[in-house]
PDB file of C-alpha atoms in Angstrom:
ATOM      1  CA  UNK A  21     -27.706  46.614   9.789  1.00 47.00           C
ATOM      2  CA  UNK A  22     -31.426  46.234   8.364  1.00 60.00           C
ATOM      3  CA  UNK A  23     -31.188  47.564   5.146  1.00 88.00           C
ATOM      4  CA  UNK A  24     -27.480  48.792   2.387  1.00 93.00           C
ATOM      5  CA  UNK A  25     -28.791  52.344   1.120  1.00 94.00           C
ATOM      6  CA  UNK A  26     -27.268  53.658  -1.980  1.00 95.00           C
ATOM      7  CA  UNK A  27     -24.739  55.262  -0.382  1.00 96.00           C
ATOM      8  CA  UNK A  28     -23.760  51.760   0.973  1.00 96.00           C
ATOM      9  CA  UNK A  29     -24.165  50.167  -2.298  1.00 95.00           C
ATOM     10  CA  UNK A  30     -21.554  52.441  -4.042  1.00 96.00           C
ATOM     11  CA  UNK A  31     -19.546  51.702  -1.015  1.00 96.00           C
ATOM     12  CA  UNK A  32     -19.080  47.807  -1.650  1.00 96.00           C
ATOM     13  CA  UNK A  33     -19.141  47.721  -5.063  1.00 94.00           C
ATOM     14  CA  UNK A  34     -15.858  50.080  -5.738  1.00 94.00           C
ATOM     15  CA  UNK A  35     -14.692  48.048  -3.187  1.00 95.00           C
ATOM     16  CA  UNK A  36     -16.012  44.793  -5.190  1.00 92.00           C
ATOM     17  CA  UNK A  37     -13.614  46.389  -8.103  1.00 91.00           C
ATOM     18  CA  UNK A  38     -10.942  46.993  -6.165  1.00 92.00           C
ATOM     19  CA  UNK A  39     -10.771  46.269  -2.305  1.00 92.00           C
ATOM     20  CA  UNK A  40      -7.153  48.308  -2.279  1.00 94.00           C
ATOM     21  CA  UNK A  41      -8.370  51.837  -2.937  1.00 95.00           C
ATOM     22  CA  UNK A  42      -7.560  54.478   0.067  1.00 96.00           C
ATOM     23  CA  UNK A  43     -10.155  56.068   1.811  1.00 97.00           C
ATOM     24  CA  UNK A  44      -9.693  59.300   0.471  1.00 97.00           C
ATOM     25  CA  UNK A  45     -10.526  57.690  -3.203  1.00 97.00           C
ATOM     26  CA  UNK A  46     -13.783  56.022  -2.495  1.00 97.00           C
ATOM     27  CA  UNK A  47     -14.935  58.891  -0.783  1.00 97.00           C
ATOM     28  CA  UNK A  48     -14.452  60.969  -3.710  1.00 97.00           C
ATOM     29  CA  UNK A  49     -16.077  58.371  -5.753  1.00 97.00           C
ATOM     30  CA  UNK A  50     -18.995  57.409  -4.106  1.00 97.00           C
ATOM     31  CA  UNK A  51     -19.983  61.645  -2.975  1.00 96.00           C
ATOM     32  CA  UNK A  52     -18.651  61.764   1.327  1.00 96.00           C
ATOM     33  CA  UNK A  53     -16.258  63.680   3.114  1.00 97.00           C
ATOM     34  CA  UNK A  54     -12.873  60.466   3.841  1.00 97.00           C
ATOM     35  CA  UNK A  55     -14.235  60.752   7.094  1.00 97.00           C
ATOM     36  CA  UNK A  56     -17.880  60.047   6.769  1.00 97.00           C
ATOM     37  CA  UNK A  57     -17.214  56.914   4.212  1.00 97.00           C
ATOM     38  CA  UNK A  58     -14.499  55.648   6.894  1.00 97.00           C
ATOM     39  CA  UNK A  59     -17.858  55.682   9.234  1.00 97.00           C
ATOM     40  CA  UNK A  60     -19.840  53.739   6.561  1.00 97.00           C
ATOM     41  CA  UNK A  61     -16.744  51.408   5.432  1.00 97.00           C
ATOM     42  CA  UNK A  62     -15.844  50.982   9.532  1.00 97.00           C
ATOM     43  CA  UNK A  63     -19.957  49.332   9.641  1.00 95.00           C
ATOM     44  CA  UNK A  64     -19.951  47.616   7.409  1.00 96.00           C
ATOM     45  CA  UNK A  65     -16.900  45.372   8.430  1.00 96.00           C
ATOM     46  CA  UNK A  66     -18.852  45.435  11.608  1.00 96.00           C
ATOM     47  CA  UNK A  67     -21.895  44.601  10.891  1.00 94.00           C
ATOM     48  CA  UNK A  68     -20.599  41.255   9.045  1.00 94.00           C
ATOM     49  CA  UNK A  69     -21.875  42.832   5.826  1.00 95.00           C
ATOM     50  CA  UNK A  70     -17.668  43.268   4.994  1.00 95.00           C
ATOM     51  CA  UNK A  71     -17.009  39.705   5.686  1.00 92.00           C
ATOM     52  CA  UNK A  72     -13.198  40.348   4.973  1.00 91.00           C
ATOM     53  CA  UNK A  73     -10.502  41.411   1.772  1.00 90.00           C
ATOM     54  CA  UNK A  74      -7.852  38.283  -0.137  1.00 87.00           C
ATOM     55  CA  UNK A  75      -5.828  37.621  -2.899  1.00 87.00           C
ATOM     56  CA  UNK A  76      -7.314  36.385  -5.452  1.00 86.00           C
ATOM     57  CA  UNK A  77      -4.913  33.513  -6.940  1.00 87.00           C
ATOM     58  CA  UNK A  78      -4.744  31.913 -10.074  1.00 87.00           C
ATOM     59  CA  UNK A  79      -4.714  28.551  -9.370  1.00 86.00           C
ATOM     60  CA  UNK A  80      -2.565  27.495 -12.861  1.00 85.00           C
ATOM     61  CA  UNK A  81      -0.292  29.543 -11.577  1.00 92.00           C
ATOM     62  CA  UNK A  82       0.183  27.970  -8.355  1.00 93.00           C
ATOM     63  CA  UNK A  83       0.467  24.583 -10.715  1.00 94.00           C
ATOM     64  CA  UNK A  84      -3.294  23.541  -9.336  1.00 94.00           C
ATOM     65  CA  UNK A  85      -4.794  22.789 -12.602  1.00 94.00           C
ATOM     66  CA  UNK A  86      -7.604  20.521 -11.965  1.00 96.00           C
ATOM     67  CA  UNK A  87     -10.878  20.702  -9.913  1.00 96.00           C
ATOM     68  CA  UNK A  88     -13.001  18.899  -9.130  1.00 98.00           C
ATOM     69  CA  UNK A  89     -16.842  18.695  -7.374  1.00 98.00           C
ATOM     70  CA  UNK A  90     -17.236  16.324  -5.704  1.00 98.00           C
ATOM     71  CA  UNK A  91     -20.823  14.889  -4.386  1.00 98.00           C
ATOM     72  CA  UNK A  92     -20.587  13.288  -0.801  1.00 98.00           C
ATOM     73  CA  UNK A  93     -23.935  10.590   0.991  1.00 98.00           C
ATOM     74  CA  UNK A  94     -23.117  10.921   4.175  1.00 98.00           C
ATOM     75  CA  UNK A  95     -25.046   7.434   6.829  1.00 97.00           C
ATOM     76  CA  UNK A  96     -27.771   9.862   7.872  1.00 94.00           C
ATOM     77  CA  UNK A  97     -28.331  13.785   8.594  1.00 93.00           C
ATOM     78  CA  UNK A  98     -28.266  13.769  12.365  1.00 96.00           C
ATOM     79  CA  UNK A  99     -27.035  16.601  13.618  1.00 97.00           C
ATOM     80  CA  UNK A 100     -24.278  15.131  15.385  1.00 97.00           C
ATOM     81  CA  UNK A 101     -23.214  13.097  11.751  1.00 97.00           C
ATOM     82  CA  UNK A 102     -23.650  16.958   9.644  1.00 98.00           C
ATOM     83  CA  UNK A 103     -21.079  19.064  12.743  1.00 98.00           C
ATOM     84  CA  UNK A 104     -18.744  16.069  12.970  1.00 98.00           C
ATOM     85  CA  UNK A 105     -18.619  15.935   8.847  1.00 98.00           C
ATOM     86  CA  UNK A 106     -17.723  19.530   8.902  1.00 98.00           C
ATOM     87  CA  UNK A 107     -15.510  19.911  11.282  1.00 98.00           C
ATOM     88  CA  UNK A 108     -13.299  17.949   9.755  1.00 98.00           C
ATOM     89  CA  UNK A 109     -14.131  18.957   6.296  1.00 98.00           C
ATOM     90  CA  UNK A 110     -12.851  22.468   7.080  1.00 98.00           C
ATOM     91  CA  UNK A 111      -9.685  20.354   7.876  1.00 98.00           C
ATOM     92  CA  UNK A 112      -8.892  19.196   4.412  1.00 97.00           C
ATOM     93  CA  UNK A 113      -6.329  21.836   2.209  1.00 95.00           C
ATOM     94  CA  UNK A 114      -8.032  21.141  -1.100  1.00 97.00           C
ATOM     95  CA  UNK A 115     -11.394  21.889  -0.423  1.00 98.00           C
ATOM     96  CA  UNK A 116     -12.031  25.423  -0.679  1.00 96.00           C
ATOM     97  CA  UNK A 117     -15.480  25.308  -0.705  1.00 96.00           C
ATOM     98  CA  UNK A 118     -18.348  23.077   1.050  1.00 98.00           C
ATOM     99  CA  UNK A 119     -22.176  22.905   0.789  1.00 98.00           C
ATOM    100  CA  UNK A 120     -24.639  21.373   3.203  1.00 98.00           C
ATOM    101  CA  UNK A 121     -27.420  20.177   0.215  1.00 97.00           C
ATOM    102  CA  UNK A 122     -31.299  19.253  -0.558  1.00 96.00           C
ATOM    103  CA  UNK A 123     -31.705  16.353  -2.835  1.00 94.00           C
ATOM    104  CA  UNK A 124     -29.600  13.468  -3.780  1.00 95.00           C
ATOM    105  CA  UNK A 125     -26.188  14.307  -2.282  1.00 97.00           C
ATOM    106  CA  UNK A 126     -25.942  15.663   1.451  1.00 98.00           C
ATOM    107  CA  UNK A 127     -22.238  17.914   0.410  1.00 98.00           C
ATOM    108  CA  UNK A 128     -20.463  18.939  -2.805  1.00 98.00           C
ATOM    109  CA  UNK A 129     -17.489  20.548  -2.587  1.00 98.00           C
ATOM    110  CA  UNK A 130     -15.240  21.834  -5.009  1.00 97.00           C
ATOM    111  CA  UNK A 131     -11.218  20.525  -4.361  1.00 98.00           C
ATOM    112  CA  UNK A 132      -8.003  22.449  -6.048  1.00 96.00           C
ATOM    113  CA  UNK A 133      -4.870  19.195  -6.867  1.00 97.00           C
ATOM    114  CA  UNK A 134      -2.048  19.818  -8.389  1.00 97.00           C
ATOM    115  CA  UNK A 135      -2.968  16.782 -11.095  1.00 96.00           C
ATOM    116  CA  UNK A 136      -4.893  13.474 -10.874  1.00 97.00           C
ATOM    117  CA  UNK A 137      -2.482  11.865  -8.851  1.00 98.00           C
ATOM    118  CA  UNK A 138      -2.208  14.984  -6.473  1.00 98.00           C
ATOM    119  CA  UNK A 139      -6.459  14.383  -6.635  1.00 98.00           C
ATOM    120  CA  UNK A 140      -5.857   9.953  -6.069  1.00 98.00           C
ATOM    121  CA  UNK A 141      -3.967  11.193  -2.337  1.00 98.00           C
ATOM    122  CA  UNK A 142      -6.541  13.779  -0.933  1.00 98.00           C
ATOM    123  CA  UNK A 143      -9.922  11.309  -2.294  1.00 98.00           C
ATOM    124  CA  UNK A 144      -7.580   8.443  -0.133  1.00 97.00           C
ATOM    125  CA  UNK A 145      -5.804  10.316   2.440  1.00 97.00           C
ATOM    126  CA  UNK A 146      -8.480  13.060   3.410  1.00 98.00           C
ATOM    127  CA  UNK A 147     -11.717  12.590   1.703  1.00 98.00           C
ATOM    128  CA  UNK A 148     -11.928   8.739   2.216  1.00 97.00           C
ATOM    129  CA  UNK A 149     -11.416   9.325   6.105  1.00 97.00           C
ATOM    130  CA  UNK A 150     -14.383  12.077   6.873  1.00 98.00           C
ATOM    131  CA  UNK A 151     -16.651  11.277   9.067  1.00 98.00           C
ATOM    132  CA  UNK A 152     -19.952   9.164   8.174  1.00 98.00           C
ATOM    133  CA  UNK A 153     -19.059   8.596   4.106  1.00 98.00           C
ATOM    134  CA  UNK A 154     -21.494   6.259   2.685  1.00 97.00           C
ATOM    135  CA  UNK A 155     -20.501   7.756  -1.349  1.00 97.00           C
ATOM    136  CA  UNK A 156     -18.090   9.891  -2.585  1.00 98.00           C
ATOM    137  CA  UNK A 157     -18.873  10.891  -6.586  1.00 98.00           C
ATOM    138  CA  UNK A 158     -16.085  12.925  -8.394  1.00 98.00           C
ATOM    139  CA  UNK A 159     -16.588  15.606 -11.177  1.00 98.00           C
ATOM    140  CA  UNK A 160     -13.577  16.516 -13.200  1.00 98.00           C
ATOM    141  CA  UNK A 161     -14.148  20.315 -14.690  1.00 96.00           C
ATOM    142  CA  UNK A 162     -12.714  20.208 -18.317  1.00 95.00           C
ATOM    143  CA  UNK A 163     -11.954  24.542 -18.463  1.00 92.00           C
ATOM    144  CA  UNK A 164     -13.094  26.521 -16.494  1.00 90.00           C
ATOM    145  CA  UNK A 165     -15.889  28.821 -18.138  1.00 93.00           C
ATOM    146  CA  UNK A 166     -16.250  31.482 -15.482  1.00 90.00           C
ATOM    147  CA  UNK A 167     -15.649  31.962 -11.663  1.00 86.00           C
ATOM    148  CA  UNK A 168     -17.298  35.727 -10.556  1.00 83.00           C
ATOM    149  CA  UNK A 169     -16.011  36.462  -7.256  1.00 80.00           C
ATOM    150  CA  UNK A 170     -18.479  38.923  -6.448  1.00 81.00           C
ATOM    151  CA  UNK A 171     -22.737  39.684  -6.780  1.00 80.00           C
ATOM    152  CA  UNK A 172     -24.216  42.165  -8.909  1.00 81.00           C
ATOM    153  CA  UNK A 173     -24.694  44.896  -7.080  1.00 80.00           C
TER     154      UNK A 173
END
């Protein structure tokens, strides 16, 4: 799908508000027949514009009260080094986000931990064991100001 038109954008806006909306409700909101809306929705999914659906959990409610931003430096940026690191970091269940970066650090991670003791375990058992890591710098979030789940359309 090369370009999104105004109807596609309207569908995406509604789905961002409520991913559980019925097709009939969605069709009514965007001014299409249910069958036309369903076809558009299917195309948005098949082309990867819609990459999935999920329940957004409260980290606090499931007792992950600590968010840690972790900067990682590797021994080099060879393709083999990056591939091995990325394959290993994907196996760490507490790493929520991992970005390959330009600048001072090679990667930035967002890590969820229950408390400081839990983060120590994650650091020892997972982060320090990642291949090619030469430096780990951890910053602890004091308070979440905002966490926007969707981009503005």
